[in-house]
Tab-separated table of C-alpha atoms and ligand atoms in Angstrom:
chain	number	residue	atom	x	y	z
A	1	MET	CA	5.003	2.287	30.560
A	2	ASP	CA	5.788	5.848	29.422
A	3	THR	CA	3.108	8.263	28.395
A	4	ILE	CA	3.878	9.503	24.892
A	5	TYR	CA	2.976	12.700	23.108
A	6	ALA	CA	3.524	14.248	19.685
A	7	LEU	CA	2.200	16.773	17.245
A	8	ALA	CA	-0.181	14.714	15.078
A	9	THR	CA	-0.748	17.312	12.385
A	10	ALA	CA	1.876	18.636	9.958
A	11	GLN	CA	4.640	20.937	11.158
A	12	GLY	CA	4.250	24.645	10.522
A	13	LYS	CA	1.600	27.324	10.638
A	14	ALA	CA	-2.009	26.151	10.191
A	15	GLY	CA	-5.542	26.869	11.357
A	16	VAL	CA	-5.474	24.025	13.846
A	17	ALA	CA	-2.734	21.799	15.251
A	18	VAL	CA	-3.490	18.582	17.108
A	19	VAL	CA	-1.220	17.294	19.850
A	20	ARG	CA	-1.925	13.746	20.890
A	21	VAL	CA	-1.101	12.157	24.238
A	22	SER	CA	-1.408	8.442	25.027
A	23	GLY	CA	-0.479	6.279	27.993
A	24	PRO	CA	-1.279	5.625	31.637
A	25	ASP	CA	-0.776	9.271	32.704
A	26	ALA	CA	-2.401	10.889	29.663
A	27	TRP	CA	-5.284	12.314	31.666
A	28	LYS	CA	-2.818	13.833	34.109
A	29	SER	CA	-1.684	16.098	31.274
A	30	ALA	CA	-5.222	17.528	31.122
A	31	LEU	CA	-5.146	18.091	34.840
A	32	HIS	CA	-1.904	20.074	34.498
A	33	LEU	CA	-2.794	21.994	31.352
A	34	CYS	CA	-6.548	22.569	31.848
A	35	GLY	CA	-6.790	22.297	35.643
A	36	ARG	CA	-9.352	19.503	35.211
A	37	VAL	CA	-10.039	16.338	33.204
A	38	PRO	CA	-12.937	17.089	30.862
A	39	ALA	CA	-15.649	14.457	30.352
A	40	PRO	CA	-14.492	11.675	27.997
A	41	ARG	CA	-15.603	11.726	24.353
A	42	ARG	CA	-16.905	15.298	24.597
A	43	ALA	CA	-15.256	18.249	22.931
A	44	SER	CA	-14.498	20.702	25.762
A	45	LEU	CA	-13.225	24.233	25.364
A	46	CYS	CA	-10.403	24.669	27.880
A	47	ARG	CA	-7.925	27.373	28.886
A	48	LEU	CA	-4.484	25.792	28.705
A	49	THR	CA	-1.933	27.193	31.134
A	50	ASP	CA	1.729	26.459	31.762
A	51	ALA	CA	3.415	25.564	35.077
A	52	ASN	CA	3.479	29.281	36.046
A	53	ASP	CA	-0.237	29.579	35.360
A	54	HIS	CA	0.318	31.689	32.244
A	55	LEU	CA	-2.271	31.227	29.522
A	56	ILE	CA	-0.915	29.240	26.525
A	57	ASP	CA	-4.044	28.957	24.381
A	58	CYS	CA	-7.783	28.325	24.411
A	59	ALA	CA	-8.175	24.871	22.938
A	60	LEU	CA	-10.643	22.118	22.232
A	61	VAL	CA	-9.737	19.119	24.378
A	62	LEU	CA	-10.880	15.554	23.714
A	63	VAL	CA	-10.374	12.867	26.327
A	64	PHE	CA	-10.636	9.154	25.583
A	65	GLU	CA	-10.838	6.318	28.054
A	66	LYS	CA	-8.592	3.272	28.030
A	67	GLY	CA	-10.250	0.600	25.859
A	68	ALA	CA	-12.177	3.205	23.878
A	69	SER	CA	-9.362	5.056	22.147
A	70	PHE	CA	-7.240	4.687	19.014
A	71	THR	CA	-4.303	3.241	20.959
A	72	GLY	CA	-6.349	1.315	23.495
A	73	GLU	CA	-4.794	3.461	26.256
A	74	ASP	CA	-6.000	6.594	28.009
A	75	CYS	CA	-5.639	9.380	25.449
A	76	VAL	CA	-6.025	13.128	25.222
A	77	GLU	CA	-6.096	15.252	22.085
A	78	TYR	CA	-5.420	18.978	22.242
A	79	HIS	CA	-6.831	20.851	19.249
A	80	LEU	CA	-4.787	24.020	19.403
A	81	HIS	CA	-4.587	27.154	17.314
A	82	GLY	CA	-1.950	26.084	14.815
A	83	SER	CA	0.947	28.406	15.526
A	84	ARG	CA	4.497	27.227	16.030
A	85	ALA	CA	4.722	29.047	19.355
A	86	ILE	CA	1.587	27.446	20.822
A	87	VAL	CA	2.637	23.978	19.700
A	88	ALA	CA	6.127	24.508	21.136
A	89	ALA	CA	4.699	25.725	24.467
A	90	VAL	CA	2.322	22.766	24.790
A	91	LEU	CA	5.038	20.256	23.865
A	92	LYS	CA	7.324	21.834	26.444
A	93	ALA	CA	4.653	21.657	29.137
A	94	LEU	CA	4.152	17.962	28.338
A	95	ALA	CA	7.898	17.279	28.305
A	96	ASP	CA	8.137	18.641	31.847
A	97	LEU	CA	5.699	16.040	33.203
A	98	ASP	CA	7.160	12.919	34.842
A	99	ASP	CA	7.271	9.789	32.667
A	100	PHE	CA	6.188	11.733	29.584
A	101	ARG	CA	8.296	11.544	26.437
A	102	LEU	CA	8.024	12.424	22.754
A	103	ALA	CA	6.596	9.510	20.726
A	104	GLU	CA	8.679	7.686	18.116
A	105	PRO	CA	7.314	7.763	14.550
A	106	GLY	CA	4.358	5.375	14.359
A	107	GLU	CA	4.396	4.680	18.102
A	108	PHE	CA	0.707	5.491	18.640
A	109	THR	CA	-0.231	2.979	15.948
A	110	ARG	CA	2.244	0.480	17.329
A	111	ARG	CA	0.545	0.673	20.699
A	112	ALA	CA	-2.831	0.231	18.960
A	113	LEU	CA	-1.467	-2.943	17.364
A	114	GLU	CA	0.019	-4.226	20.608
A	115	ASN	CA	-3.247	-3.580	22.430
A	116	GLY	CA	-5.206	-5.509	19.802
A	117	CYS	CA	-7.082	-2.448	18.505
A	118	MET	CA	-5.777	-3.100	14.979
A	119	ASP	CA	-4.225	-6.027	13.144
A	120	LEU	CA	-1.085	-5.737	11.059
A	121	THR	CA	-2.937	-5.443	7.741
A	122	GLU	CA	-4.959	-2.536	9.141
A	123	VAL	CA	-1.713	-0.880	10.206
A	124	GLU	CA	-0.400	-1.264	6.659
A	125	GLY	CA	-3.698	0.052	5.318
A	126	LEU	CA	-3.401	3.082	7.594
A	127	ALA	CA	0.152	3.773	6.390
A	128	ASP	CA	-1.049	3.574	2.779
A	129	LEU	CA	-4.052	5.749	3.565
A	130	ILE	CA	-1.818	8.489	4.920
A	131	ASP	CA	0.478	8.128	1.897
A	132	ALA	CA	-2.420	8.077	-0.599
A	133	GLU	CA	-2.089	10.770	-3.229
A	134	THR	CA	-4.777	9.728	-5.677
A	135	GLU	CA	-8.399	8.631	-5.400
A	136	ALA	CA	-7.671	5.013	-6.400
A	137	GLN	CA	-4.932	4.777	-3.785
A	138	ARG	CA	-7.267	6.152	-1.149
A	139	ARG	CA	-10.039	3.700	-2.078
A	140	LEU	CA	-7.701	0.709	-1.933
A	141	ALA	CA	-6.067	1.779	1.327
A	142	VAL	CA	-9.310	2.561	3.123
A	143	ARG	CA	-10.632	-0.950	2.400
A	144	VAL	CA	-7.505	-2.523	3.881
A	145	PHE	CA	-7.573	-0.075	6.780
A	146	GLU	CA	-11.151	-0.912	7.698
A	147	GLY	CA	-10.066	-4.556	7.987
A	148	ALA	CA	-11.217	-6.135	4.706
A	149	LEU	CA	-8.107	-8.314	4.408
A	150	GLY	CA	-8.155	-9.167	8.107
A	151	ALA	CA	-11.798	-10.260	7.743
A	152	LYS	CA	-10.951	-12.483	4.771
A	153	VAL	CA	-8.052	-14.041	6.627
A	154	ALA	CA	-10.346	-14.687	9.601
A	155	ARG	CA	-12.806	-16.536	7.322
A	156	TRP	CA	-10.055	-18.670	5.763
A	157	ARG	CA	-8.607	-19.384	9.164
A	158	GLU	CA	-12.012	-20.456	10.465
A	159	GLN	CA	-12.375	-22.957	7.633
A	160	LEU	CA	-8.888	-24.336	8.246
A	161	VAL	CA	-9.522	-24.649	11.958
A	162	HIS	CA	-12.776	-26.454	11.202
A	163	ALA	CA	-10.853	-28.886	8.974
A	164	MET	CA	-8.320	-29.386	11.766
A	165	ALA	CA	-11.139	-30.167	14.173
A	166	LEU	CA	-12.516	-32.775	11.775
A	167	LEU	CA	-9.094	-34.406	11.533
A	168	ALA	CA	-8.582	-34.234	15.286
A	169	VAL	CA	-11.706	-36.341	15.764
A	170	THR	CA	-10.282	-38.964	13.407
A	171	ILE	CA	-6.934	-38.952	15.179
A	172	ASP	CA	-8.358	-39.061	18.712
A	173	PHE	CA	-10.774	-41.868	17.972
A	174	SER	CA	-8.481	-43.876	15.735
A	175	ASP	CA	-8.719	-46.965	17.973
A	176	GLU	CA	-12.451	-46.800	18.229
A	177	ASP	CA	-15.267	-46.572	15.832
A	178	VAL	CA	-13.981	-43.770	13.650
A	179	PRO	CA	-16.675	-41.469	12.385
A	180	ASP	CA	-17.094	-41.404	8.624
A	181	ASP	CA	-14.078	-40.628	6.550
A	182	VAL	CA	-13.597	-36.899	6.936
A	183	THR	CA	-10.951	-36.363	4.300
A	184	ALA	CA	-13.502	-35.596	1.585
A	185	GLU	CA	-14.990	-32.820	3.679
A	186	VAL	CA	-11.509	-31.536	4.528
A	187	ALA	CA	-10.640	-31.467	0.824
A	188	THR	CA	-13.794	-29.476	0.030
A	189	LEU	CA	-12.924	-26.907	2.670
A	190	MET	CA	-9.356	-26.687	1.356
A	191	ARG	CA	-10.502	-26.116	-2.208
A	192	SER	CA	-12.820	-23.337	-1.185
A	193	VAL	CA	-10.071	-21.529	0.739
A	194	GLN	CA	-7.651	-22.118	-2.101
A	195	GLU	CA	-9.976	-20.555	-4.656
A	196	ASP	CA	-10.250	-17.396	-2.566
A	197	LEU	CA	-6.497	-17.303	-1.992
A	198	GLN	CA	-5.870	-17.567	-5.735
A	199	VAL	CA	-8.158	-14.619	-6.463
A	200	GLU	CA	-6.365	-12.463	-3.899
A	201	LEU	CA	-2.943	-13.610	-5.084
A	202	THR	CA	-3.802	-12.668	-8.670
A	203	GLY	CA	-5.025	-9.256	-7.554
A	204	ILE	CA	-1.819	-8.334	-5.706
A	205	SER	CA	0.063	-7.158	-8.802
A	206	ALA	CA	-2.807	-4.816	-9.669
A	207	ALA	CA	-2.998	-3.599	-6.052
A	208	GLU	CA	0.757	-2.970	-6.034
A	209	ARG	CA	0.379	-0.876	-9.176
A	210	VAL	CA	-2.407	1.176	-7.615
A	211	ARG	CA	-0.215	1.684	-4.542
A	212	ASP	CA	3.085	2.400	-6.275
A	213	GLY	CA	1.863	3.705	-9.629
A	214	PHE	CA	1.424	2.384	-13.167
A	215	GLU	CA	3.997	3.061	-15.851
A	216	VAL	CA	3.387	4.019	-19.453
A	217	ALA	CA	6.454	4.131	-21.714
A	218	ILE	CA	6.574	6.224	-24.866
A	219	ILE	CA	8.906	4.547	-27.332
A	220	GLY	CA	9.778	4.794	-30.988
A	221	PRO	CA	12.506	5.863	-33.418
A	222	PRO	CA	14.482	9.084	-32.818
A	223	ASN	CA	12.944	12.416	-33.728
A	224	ILE	CA	9.411	11.025	-34.026
A	225	GLY	CA	8.023	13.398	-31.372
A	226	LYS	CA	8.171	11.337	-28.160
A	227	SER	CA	9.433	14.168	-25.951
A	228	THR	CA	6.941	16.563	-27.516
A	229	LEU	CA	4.137	14.125	-26.767
A	230	LEU	CA	5.303	13.702	-23.157
A	231	ASN	CA	5.299	17.465	-22.699
A	232	ALA	CA	1.816	17.680	-24.223
A	233	LEU	CA	0.594	14.990	-21.818
A	234	ALA	CA	2.271	16.647	-18.842
A	235	GLY	CA	1.185	20.139	-19.835
A	236	ARG	CA	4.717	21.420	-19.216
A	237	ASP	CA	8.251	21.213	-20.572
A	238	ALA	CA	9.433	18.107	-18.782
A	239	ALA	CA	11.626	16.798	-21.600
A	240	LEU	CA	14.109	18.557	-23.827
A	241	ILE	CA	13.020	18.836	-27.451
A	242	SER	CA	15.262	19.356	-30.468
A	243	ASP	CA	15.326	18.322	-34.090
A	244	ILE	CA	18.579	16.491	-33.483
A	245	ALA	CA	17.909	12.756	-33.509
A	246	GLY	CA	19.027	11.103	-30.258
A	247	THR	CA	18.281	14.071	-27.977
A	248	THR	CA	16.694	12.019	-25.194
A	249	ARG	CA	19.254	9.639	-23.749
A	250	ASP	CA	18.036	8.793	-20.302
A	251	VAL	CA	14.522	7.924	-19.180
A	252	ILE	CA	12.503	11.018	-18.277
A	253	GLU	CA	9.611	10.478	-15.887
A	254	VAL	CA	6.455	12.506	-15.403
A	255	ARG	CA	4.028	11.508	-12.676
A	256	MET	CA	0.347	12.166	-13.285
A	257	ASP	CA	-3.049	11.443	-11.790
A	258	LEU	CA	-5.262	9.822	-14.443
A	259	SER	CA	-8.826	9.684	-13.136
A	260	GLY	CA	-7.513	8.809	-9.690
A	261	LEU	CA	-4.856	6.361	-10.848
A	262	PRO	CA	-1.207	7.213	-10.215
A	263	VAL	CA	0.621	6.955	-13.536
A	264	THR	CA	4.205	7.694	-14.488
A	265	PHE	CA	4.832	8.463	-18.150
A	266	LEU	CA	8.311	7.610	-19.413
A	267	ASP	CA	10.003	9.352	-22.301
A	268	THR	CA	12.757	7.123	-23.624
A	269	ALA	CA	15.718	7.297	-25.970
A	270	GLY	CA	14.807	6.868	-29.626
A	271	LEU	CA	15.322	3.323	-30.832
A	272	ARG	CA	17.890	2.967	-33.598
A	273	ASP	CA	21.162	1.224	-34.334
A	274	THR	CA	23.982	3.574	-33.512
A	275	ASN	CA	27.725	3.560	-32.850
A	276	ASP	CA	27.391	6.168	-30.125
A	277	HIS	CA	28.217	4.379	-26.874
A	278	VAL	CA	26.153	6.613	-24.570
A	279	GLU	CA	23.162	6.512	-26.891
A	280	THR	CA	23.383	2.708	-27.053
A	281	LEU	CA	23.292	2.573	-23.262
A	282	GLY	CA	20.251	4.869	-23.300
A	283	ILE	CA	18.500	2.631	-25.811
A	284	ALA	CA	19.184	-0.477	-23.701
A	285	ARG	CA	17.748	1.304	-20.682
A	286	ALA	CA	14.741	2.485	-22.698
A	287	LEU	CA	13.974	-1.059	-23.805
A	288	LYS	CA	14.314	-2.429	-20.281
A	289	ARG	CA	12.009	0.183	-18.761
A	290	ALA	CA	9.558	-0.199	-21.626
A	291	GLU	CA	9.465	-3.934	-21.072
A	292	GLN	CA	8.519	-3.448	-17.401
A	293	ALA	CA	5.901	-0.800	-18.160
A	294	ASP	CA	2.185	-1.587	-18.050
A	295	ILE	CA	1.528	-0.010	-21.439
A	296	ARG	CA	3.871	0.988	-24.246
A	297	VAL	CA	2.875	3.781	-26.585
A	298	PHE	CA	4.852	3.235	-29.777
A	299	LEU	CA	5.171	6.182	-32.115
A	300	THR	CA	5.986	4.990	-35.589
A	301	ASP	CA	7.029	6.600	-38.841
A	302	GLY	CA	5.399	3.751	-40.697
A	303	ARG	CA	8.564	1.725	-41.063
A	304	VAL	CA	8.784	-1.737	-39.569
A	305	THR	CA	11.178	-2.003	-36.645
A	306	ASP	CA	12.684	-5.077	-35.087
A	307	HIS	CA	13.159	-3.222	-31.804
A	308	PHE	CA	9.588	-3.678	-30.678
A	309	MET	CA	6.817	-6.293	-30.684
A	310	PRO	CA	3.529	-4.865	-29.357
A	311	GLU	CA	1.651	-6.692	-26.610
A	312	PRO	CA	-2.168	-6.643	-26.321
A	313	ASP	CA	-2.447	-3.478	-24.210
A	314	ASP	CA	0.159	-1.566	-26.205
A	315	ILE	CA	-0.788	1.344	-28.425
A	316	VAL	CA	0.800	1.944	-31.820
A	317	LEU	CA	0.326	5.389	-33.369
A	318	ARG	CA	1.808	7.239	-36.305
A	319	GLY	CA	3.820	10.194	-35.002
A	320	LYS	CA	3.615	13.820	-36.259
A	321	SER	CA	0.145	13.218	-37.692
A	322	ASP	CA	-0.109	16.887	-38.686
A	323	LEU	CA	2.577	16.195	-41.308
A	324	THR	CA	1.746	12.632	-42.253
A	325	GLY	CA	-2.049	12.723	-42.045
A	326	GLY	CA	-4.122	9.529	-42.099
A	327	SER	CA	-5.787	7.744	-39.204
A	328	ALA	CA	-4.242	6.239	-36.035
A	329	GLY	CA	-1.943	9.203	-35.687
A	330	ILE	CA	-0.950	11.626	-32.969
A	331	SER	CA	0.754	14.985	-32.800
A	332	GLY	CA	2.226	16.350	-29.611
A	333	LYS	CA	2.733	19.604	-31.444
A	334	THR	CA	-0.880	20.282	-32.470
A	335	GLY	CA	-2.480	18.168	-29.718
A	336	GLU	CA	-4.298	15.996	-32.251
A	337	GLY	CA	-5.128	12.579	-30.765
A	338	VAL	CA	-3.735	13.433	-27.314
A	339	SER	CA	-7.032	13.330	-25.402
A	340	GLU	CA	-8.035	10.109	-27.205
A	341	LEU	CA	-4.713	8.574	-26.188
A	342	LEU	CA	-5.242	9.594	-22.575
A	343	ALA	CA	-8.764	8.136	-22.631
A	344	GLN	CA	-7.519	4.828	-24.017
A	345	ILE	CA	-4.699	4.605	-21.459
A	346	THR	CA	-7.080	5.474	-18.623
A	347	ALA	CA	-9.572	2.799	-19.687
A	348	THR	CA	-6.876	0.124	-19.935
A	349	LEU	CA	-5.380	1.000	-16.555
A	350	GLN	CA	-8.796	1.187	-14.897
A	351	GLN	CA	-9.486	-2.301	-16.156
A	352	LYS	CA	-6.169	-3.500	-14.712
A	353	ALA	CA	-6.780	-1.699	-11.412
A	354	SER	CA	-10.211	-3.310	-11.068
A	355	GLN	CA	-8.484	-6.661	-10.522
A	356	ALA	CA	-7.038	-5.430	-7.238
A	357	GLY	CA	-8.361	-7.240	-4.191
A	358	VAL	CA	-7.551	-6.292	-0.624
A	359	ALA	CA	-4.128	-7.943	-0.421
A	360	THR	CA	-1.727	-5.205	-1.426
A	361	GLN	CA	1.813	-6.045	-0.388
A	362	GLU	CA	4.650	-8.402	-1.180
A	363	ARG	CA	4.436	-9.477	2.462
A	364	HIS	CA	0.822	-10.550	1.909
A	365	ARG	CA	1.831	-12.444	-1.213
A	366	ILE	CA	4.526	-14.396	0.631
A	367	ALA	CA	2.225	-15.368	3.510
A	368	MET	CA	-0.674	-16.328	1.227
A	369	LYS	CA	1.618	-18.362	-1.017
A	370	ARG	CA	2.944	-20.210	2.015
A	371	ALA	CA	-0.592	-21.017	3.135
A	372	ASN	CA	-1.539	-22.031	-0.395
A	373	GLU	CA	1.404	-24.418	-0.696
A	374	ARG	CA	0.380	-26.214	2.492
A	375	LEU	CA	-3.187	-26.531	1.213
A	376	GLU	CA	-1.941	-27.934	-2.077
A	377	HIS	CA	0.028	-30.477	-0.106
A	378	VAL	CA	-3.077	-31.462	1.859
A	379	LEU	CA	-5.040	-31.921	-1.347
A	380	MET	CA	-2.235	-33.992	-2.825
A	381	LEU	CA	-2.177	-36.261	0.232
A	382	VAL	CA	-5.951	-36.626	0.143
A	383	GLU	CA	-5.744	-37.441	-3.560
A	384	ILE	CA	-3.342	-40.321	-2.977
A	385	GLY	CA	-5.640	-41.538	-0.202
A	386	THR	CA	-3.274	-41.103	2.721
A	387	GLU	CA	-4.314	-42.600	6.015
A	388	GLN	CA	-1.842	-40.504	7.956
A	389	THR	CA	-4.195	-37.808	9.053
A	390	GLU	CA	-1.429	-36.422	11.329
A	391	LEU	CA	0.381	-35.256	8.196
A	392	LEU	CA	-2.712	-33.427	7.015
A	393	ALA	CA	-3.126	-31.842	10.415
A	394	GLU	CA	0.474	-30.640	10.396
A	395	ASP	CA	0.043	-29.020	6.970
A	396	LEU	CA	-3.075	-27.289	8.191
A	397	ARG	CA	-1.290	-26.025	11.288
A	398	GLN	CA	1.376	-24.498	9.084
A	399	ALA	CA	-1.211	-22.918	6.784
A	400	VAL	CA	-2.924	-21.368	9.804
A	401	SER	CA	0.384	-20.060	11.090
A	402	ALA	CA	1.075	-18.425	7.705
A	403	LEU	CA	-2.296	-16.681	7.943
A	404	ASP	CA	-1.584	-15.653	11.531
A	405	ALA	CA	1.666	-14.072	10.381
A	406	LEU	CA	-0.293	-12.194	7.714
A	407	VAL	CA	-2.431	-10.419	10.294
A	408	GLY	CA	0.470	-10.079	12.717
A	409	LYS	CA	-0.434	-12.666	15.338
A	410	VAL	CA	2.908	-14.478	15.123
A	411	ASP	CA	6.462	-14.026	13.816
A	412	VAL	CA	6.269	-10.292	13.435
A	413	GLU	CA	8.707	-8.672	15.855
A	414	ASP	CA	11.407	-8.058	13.251
A	415	LEU	CA	8.794	-6.902	10.768
A	416	LEU	CA	7.380	-4.205	12.978
A	417	ASP	CA	10.418	-1.955	12.962
A	418	SER	CA	10.496	-1.855	9.191
A	419	ILE	CA	6.763	-1.174	8.937
A	420	PHE	CA	6.723	1.543	11.585
A	421	LYS	CA	9.830	3.355	10.468
A	422	ASN	CA	7.831	4.674	7.495
A	423	PHE	CA	5.172	6.227	9.712
A	424	CYS	CA	5.139	9.903	10.423
A	425	LEU	CA	5.510	11.307	13.888
A	426	GLY	CA	2.273	11.576	15.799
A	427	LYS	CA	0.614	8.627	14.063
B	1	GTP	N1	5.241	18.835	-37.209
B	1	GTP	C1	5.470	18.232	-36.070
B	1	GTP	N2	6.697	18.286	-35.515
B	1	GTP	C2	6.908	17.647	-34.351
B	1	GTP	C3	5.880	16.921	-33.695
B	1	GTP	N3	6.397	16.400	-32.572
B	1	GTP	C4	7.685	16.762	-32.514
B	1	GTP	N4	8.007	17.522	-33.577
B	1	GTP	C5	9.315	18.098	-33.873
B	1	GTP	O1	10.199	17.031	-34.174
B	1	GTP	C6	11.481	17.248	-33.564
B	1	GTP	C7	11.818	16.099	-32.602
B	1	GTP	O2	10.876	16.091	-31.547
B	1	GTP	P1	11.121	15.332	-30.199
B	1	GTP	O3	9.882	15.422	-29.419
B	1	GTP	O4	12.399	15.785	-29.566
B	1	GTP	O5	11.340	13.855	-30.733
B	1	GTP	P2	11.852	12.554	-29.939
B	1	GTP	O6	11.161	11.398	-30.534
B	1	GTP	O7	11.706	12.747	-28.491
B	1	GTP	O8	13.379	12.540	-30.342
B	1	GTP	P3	14.634	11.756	-29.655
B	1	GTP	O9	14.874	12.394	-28.340
B	1	GTP	O10	15.721	12.003	-30.633
B	1	GTP	O11	14.296	10.318	-29.569
B	1	GTP	C8	11.401	18.602	-32.879
B	1	GTP	O12	11.903	19.570	-33.756
B	1	GTP	C9	9.905	18.800	-32.672
B	1	GTP	O13	9.542	20.148	-32.637
B	1	GTP	C10	4.590	16.889	-34.298
B	1	GTP	O14	3.635	16.294	-33.807
B	1	GTP	N5	4.443	17.563	-35.499
């Protein structure tokens, strides 16, 4: 097994740069660079020297023992002064050691997974945590990272295994005095797991939105002030404004952080019937994106339109309220109604985000659905009063294997490459 190393902090000049080393010979690197292996788990100030005994840097060195480190292997962290030259010199010194090589992206975490220090959901949580840009994303990711989904899966799995044990007794003793009929108890266990699974399954869409961002589409007839409103929301000139109807033809996106929620506002082509081919394409695209958005803000001039039917969370406002007056209006030009609109959107999205559980990915959805289907099948068999307990046991085995795949115990080899390729170097 190679010993791997990499810069764990971002490239470039900084106050501190951390180089991480993990693997069987990790401590040997300390011997070469510091002339000694400092006591584990203690921050030690060391003089780092190269092969010719020239001073590279004075650094804080942290040594971790196998079994008590992030990767599960012997590890050393060098907290260097963050200059490019120091980092380059330390990496070179490490490269010169036998059986040392630069880590692949995500390789430290991969070793942590392989050594059982993390399960697959925690790995995904860690990736999301590092990617988190807003407070809501951080909160969601940190829960997954600390093992909240893994813990839930362990509870479900325990109940399924208990049900399997009950059935096993029935099967093993089928020729003898069978204990009481266990199917009722099995069904109760199944229902309880199923209820939990349903809650998590429902929450995945919300969790995905928190991860990937919500979308709010601004729609309405041409020239009503959509682009002006987008610019007012963004606080900059993101969209082109003119008094020529049909100015916006493609969807313009502005990403914002609304009280910790990642939100993309979409400015869309004005909705009208037109003979202009390009504008018609723009309108079709506008309608499609608006349909997929979480909220549509419809600016109206008071006329009824057959282009749009509001849904419960949608917001309908009269545009250019400074000219038209009256209530339920907004003006991107004067700013009237803009903060109220933002408050309403934030409240609606916060409500949606609150439905997020700890399952956050399409992969989780697929595994949980598979488990759920097997449980439904068990309940169906129990309902019709089957005496073939082997069938029930087989369903349960498959449900357990779906849950095992969820936390990465089985069937994951091909998955790992795709998960780890998104990691940064040094993680
Ligand atoms: N008085 C007033 N004028 C506005 C307001 N909002 C926009 N305008 C003006 O109305 C014209 C059209 O504004 P846009 O923001 O480009 O309208 P739009 O709905 O994006 O137009 P399309 O791209 O054609 O769909 C411009 O001349 C703006 O300056 C407003 O709130 N009050």
